[in-house]
Every structure is written in C-alpha cells, then in structure tokens.
mmCIF file of C-alpha atoms in Angstrom:
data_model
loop_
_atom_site.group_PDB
_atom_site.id
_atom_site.type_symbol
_atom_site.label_atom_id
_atom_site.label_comp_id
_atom_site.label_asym_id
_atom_site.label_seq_id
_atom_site.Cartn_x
_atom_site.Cartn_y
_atom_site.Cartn_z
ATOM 1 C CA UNK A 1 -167.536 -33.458 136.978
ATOM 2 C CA UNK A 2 -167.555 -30.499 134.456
ATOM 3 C CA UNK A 3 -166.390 -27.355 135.216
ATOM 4 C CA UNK A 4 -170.205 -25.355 136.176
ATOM 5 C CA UNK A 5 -170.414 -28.758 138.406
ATOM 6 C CA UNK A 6 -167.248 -27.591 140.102
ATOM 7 C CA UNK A 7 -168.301 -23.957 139.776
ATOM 8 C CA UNK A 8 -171.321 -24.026 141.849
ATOM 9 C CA UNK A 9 -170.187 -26.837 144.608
ATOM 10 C CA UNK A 10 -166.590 -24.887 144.968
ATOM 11 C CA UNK A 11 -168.570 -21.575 144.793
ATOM 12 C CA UNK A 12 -166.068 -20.171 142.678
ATOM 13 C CA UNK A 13 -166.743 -18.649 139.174
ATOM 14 C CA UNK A 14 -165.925 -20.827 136.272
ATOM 15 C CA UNK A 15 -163.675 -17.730 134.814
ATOM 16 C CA UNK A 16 -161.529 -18.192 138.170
ATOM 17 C CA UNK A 17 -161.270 -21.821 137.563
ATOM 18 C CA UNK A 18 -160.022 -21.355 134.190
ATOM 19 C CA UNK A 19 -157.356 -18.945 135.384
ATOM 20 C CA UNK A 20 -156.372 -21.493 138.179
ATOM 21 C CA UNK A 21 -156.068 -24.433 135.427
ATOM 22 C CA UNK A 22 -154.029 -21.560 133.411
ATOM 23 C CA UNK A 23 -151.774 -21.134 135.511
ATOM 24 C CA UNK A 24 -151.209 -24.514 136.666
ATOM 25 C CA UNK A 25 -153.050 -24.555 140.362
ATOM 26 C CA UNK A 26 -155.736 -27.123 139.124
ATOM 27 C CA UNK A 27 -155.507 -29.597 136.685
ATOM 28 C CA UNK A 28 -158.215 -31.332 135.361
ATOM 29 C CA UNK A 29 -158.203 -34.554 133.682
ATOM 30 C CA UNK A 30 -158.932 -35.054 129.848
ATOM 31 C CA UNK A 31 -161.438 -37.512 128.265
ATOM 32 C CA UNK A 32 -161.172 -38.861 125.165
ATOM 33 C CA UNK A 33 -163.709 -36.519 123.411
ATOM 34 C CA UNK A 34 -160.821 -33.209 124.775
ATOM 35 C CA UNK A 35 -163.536 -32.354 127.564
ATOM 36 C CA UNK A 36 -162.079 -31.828 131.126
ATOM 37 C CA UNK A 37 -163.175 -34.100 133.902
ATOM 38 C CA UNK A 38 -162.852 -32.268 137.503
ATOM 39 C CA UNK A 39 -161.977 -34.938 139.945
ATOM 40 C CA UNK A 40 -164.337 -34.237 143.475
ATOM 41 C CA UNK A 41 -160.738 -33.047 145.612
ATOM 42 C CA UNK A 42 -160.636 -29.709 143.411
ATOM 43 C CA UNK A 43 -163.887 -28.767 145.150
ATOM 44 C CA UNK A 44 -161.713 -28.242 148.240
ATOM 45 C CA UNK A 45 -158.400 -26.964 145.862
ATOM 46 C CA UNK A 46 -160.302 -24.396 144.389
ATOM 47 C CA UNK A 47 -161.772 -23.063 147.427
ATOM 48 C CA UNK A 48 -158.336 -22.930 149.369
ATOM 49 C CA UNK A 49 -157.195 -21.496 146.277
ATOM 50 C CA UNK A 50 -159.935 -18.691 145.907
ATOM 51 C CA UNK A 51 -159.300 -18.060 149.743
ATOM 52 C CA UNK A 52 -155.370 -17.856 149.385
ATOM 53 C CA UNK A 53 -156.169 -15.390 146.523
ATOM 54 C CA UNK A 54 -158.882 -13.618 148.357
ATOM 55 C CA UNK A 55 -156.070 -13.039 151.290
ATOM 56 C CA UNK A 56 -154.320 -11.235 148.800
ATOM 57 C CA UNK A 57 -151.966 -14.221 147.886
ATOM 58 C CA UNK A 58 -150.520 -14.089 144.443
ATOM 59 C CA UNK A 59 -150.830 -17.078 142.218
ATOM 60 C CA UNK A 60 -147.150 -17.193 141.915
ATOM 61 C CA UNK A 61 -147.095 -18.400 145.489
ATOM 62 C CA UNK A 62 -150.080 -20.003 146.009
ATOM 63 C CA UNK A 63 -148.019 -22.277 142.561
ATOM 64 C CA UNK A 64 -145.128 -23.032 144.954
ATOM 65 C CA UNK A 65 -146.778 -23.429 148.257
ATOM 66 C CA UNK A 66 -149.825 -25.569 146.907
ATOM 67 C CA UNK A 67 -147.747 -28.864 147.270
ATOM 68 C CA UNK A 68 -147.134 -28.045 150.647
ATOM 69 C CA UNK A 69 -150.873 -26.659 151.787
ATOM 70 C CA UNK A 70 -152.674 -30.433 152.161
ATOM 71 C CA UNK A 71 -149.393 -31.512 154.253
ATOM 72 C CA UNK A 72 -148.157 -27.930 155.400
ATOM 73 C CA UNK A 73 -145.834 -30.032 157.956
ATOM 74 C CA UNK A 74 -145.277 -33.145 156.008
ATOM 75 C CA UNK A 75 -143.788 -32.217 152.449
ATOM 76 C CA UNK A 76 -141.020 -29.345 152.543
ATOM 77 C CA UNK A 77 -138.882 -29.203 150.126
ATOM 78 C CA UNK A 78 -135.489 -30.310 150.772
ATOM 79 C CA UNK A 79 -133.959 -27.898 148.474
ATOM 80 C CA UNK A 80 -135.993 -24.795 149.543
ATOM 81 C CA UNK A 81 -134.543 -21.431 148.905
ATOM 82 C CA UNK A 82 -134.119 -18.570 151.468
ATOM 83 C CA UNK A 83 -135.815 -15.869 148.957
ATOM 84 C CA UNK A 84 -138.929 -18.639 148.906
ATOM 85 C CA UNK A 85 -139.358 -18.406 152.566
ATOM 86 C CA UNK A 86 -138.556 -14.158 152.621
ATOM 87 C CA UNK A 87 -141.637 -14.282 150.060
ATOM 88 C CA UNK A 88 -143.834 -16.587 152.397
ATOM 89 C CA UNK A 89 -142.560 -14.392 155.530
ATOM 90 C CA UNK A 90 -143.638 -11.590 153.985
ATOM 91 C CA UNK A 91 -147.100 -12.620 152.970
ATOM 92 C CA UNK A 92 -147.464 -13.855 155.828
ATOM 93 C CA UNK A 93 -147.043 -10.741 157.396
ATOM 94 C CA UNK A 94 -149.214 -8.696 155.129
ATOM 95 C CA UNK A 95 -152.239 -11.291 155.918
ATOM 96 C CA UNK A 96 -151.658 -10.748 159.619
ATOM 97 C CA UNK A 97 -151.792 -6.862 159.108
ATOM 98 C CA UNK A 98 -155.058 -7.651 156.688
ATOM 99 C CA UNK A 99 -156.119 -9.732 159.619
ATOM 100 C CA UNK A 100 -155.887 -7.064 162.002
ATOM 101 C CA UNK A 101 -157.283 -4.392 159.821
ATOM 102 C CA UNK A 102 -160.311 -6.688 159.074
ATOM 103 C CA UNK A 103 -160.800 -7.488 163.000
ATOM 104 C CA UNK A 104 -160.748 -4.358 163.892
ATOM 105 C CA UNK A 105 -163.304 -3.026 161.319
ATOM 106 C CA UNK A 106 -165.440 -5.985 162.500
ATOM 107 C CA UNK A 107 -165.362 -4.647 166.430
ATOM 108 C CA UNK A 108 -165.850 -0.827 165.145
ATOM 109 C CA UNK A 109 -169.162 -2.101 163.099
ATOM 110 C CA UNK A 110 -169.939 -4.481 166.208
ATOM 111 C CA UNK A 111 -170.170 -1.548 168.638
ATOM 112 C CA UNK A 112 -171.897 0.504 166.511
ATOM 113 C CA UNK A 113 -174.802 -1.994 166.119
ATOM 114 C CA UNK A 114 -174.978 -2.276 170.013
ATOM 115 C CA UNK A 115 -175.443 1.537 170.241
ATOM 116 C CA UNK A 116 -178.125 1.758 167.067
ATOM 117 C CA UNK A 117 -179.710 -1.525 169.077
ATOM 118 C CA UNK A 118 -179.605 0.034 172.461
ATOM 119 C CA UNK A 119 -180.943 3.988 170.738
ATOM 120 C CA UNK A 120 -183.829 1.614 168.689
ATOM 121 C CA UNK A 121 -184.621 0.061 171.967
ATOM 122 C CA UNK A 122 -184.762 3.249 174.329
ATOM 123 C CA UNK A 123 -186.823 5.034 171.489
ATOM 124 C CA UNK A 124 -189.457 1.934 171.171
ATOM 125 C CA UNK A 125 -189.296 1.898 174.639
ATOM 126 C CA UNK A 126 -190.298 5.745 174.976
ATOM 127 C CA UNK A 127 -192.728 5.611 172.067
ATOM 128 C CA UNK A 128 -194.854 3.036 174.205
ATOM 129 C CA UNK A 129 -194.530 4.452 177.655
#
C-alpha cells in the first residue's frame, strides 16, 4: 500500500510516518520504480507507534523497545543494559503519573457533567411545573 493508504487506515498523518521511517521505526519496502510499498502489519506499527509517542515516549525508546513490543515477554535481549531498563523504568513511571493525571481530570469533568445534568434537569423540571 502507499503511504496516504497507510495514512488514513493507521490514522496517522503521512508527515508522522515519514518521521517514523526516518528514524528507523517503520520500514517500508522498495519497488523497482524507488516507490515505497507499506506492507498491511505497519497499520498496527504505526498506531502503537503514534500511541507510544502520544504517551510521551521518545522515539529513541520506542527504537529500542519496538523489537520487544509484538513479543513484550518473548524477545529480551540477552545482552540488555541496566541504563536501558533505568530509561524504561523511568518512562514507565512518568506514563503512570500521566495516567493518573489524565484519570483524574476525566472523574473531575465526569462529576461536573452529573451536576450541569442534574441543574438542566431540576430547571426543565421547574420550567414545566
């Protein structure tokens, strides 16, 4: 597929996917007129990649964890460094803050739509009585 193919089914701007083949996180194949070909499993690469990035994942990581994120329990490297899991400790830590930060945004918006629903109600209620 070409790369607007993979744009739109991946939902992920074609810019981004350029930056992802740029710096090695996709890799499309070549035909022999120099187009790219985008085999059908970067549809799910590019969206795990877009979400790792979204999470506020550098692409530095997301380049060394990637071989490990369609097997995260089956491939680990056997010479894996102690700074590379610091890094991944870390991230994983700021996610889990970002998590929490997110959720409880999410409950403060959530409570106040169940007060403007119950106020809309009790007004539409009084307007008709």
């Amino acid at each position: 597929m070409r790369i607007g193919e993979l744009a739109k089914l991946s939902n992920t701007p074609t810019r981004s996917l350029r930056y992802y083949e740029e710096q090695g996180l996709i890799v499309p194949r070549r035909l022999e007129n120099g187009y790219r070909e985008y085999d059908p499993y970067l549809i799910d690469r590019a969206i795990q990649i877009r979400g790792l990035i979204d999470s506020g994942v550098p692409t530095k990581i997301i380049a060394l964890i990637l071989p490990c994120l369609d097997k995260p329990r089956g491939i680990v490297p056997d010479d894996i460094q102690p700074e590379l899991l610091t890094i991944l400790r870390d991230e994983r830590d700021k996610m889990t803050q970002r998590i929490d930060f997110l959720t409880r945004n999410r409950d403060s918006i959530a409570t106040y739509i169940e007060a403007a629903d119950a106020a809309l109600a009790r007004r539409t209620a009084a307007t008709v009585a």
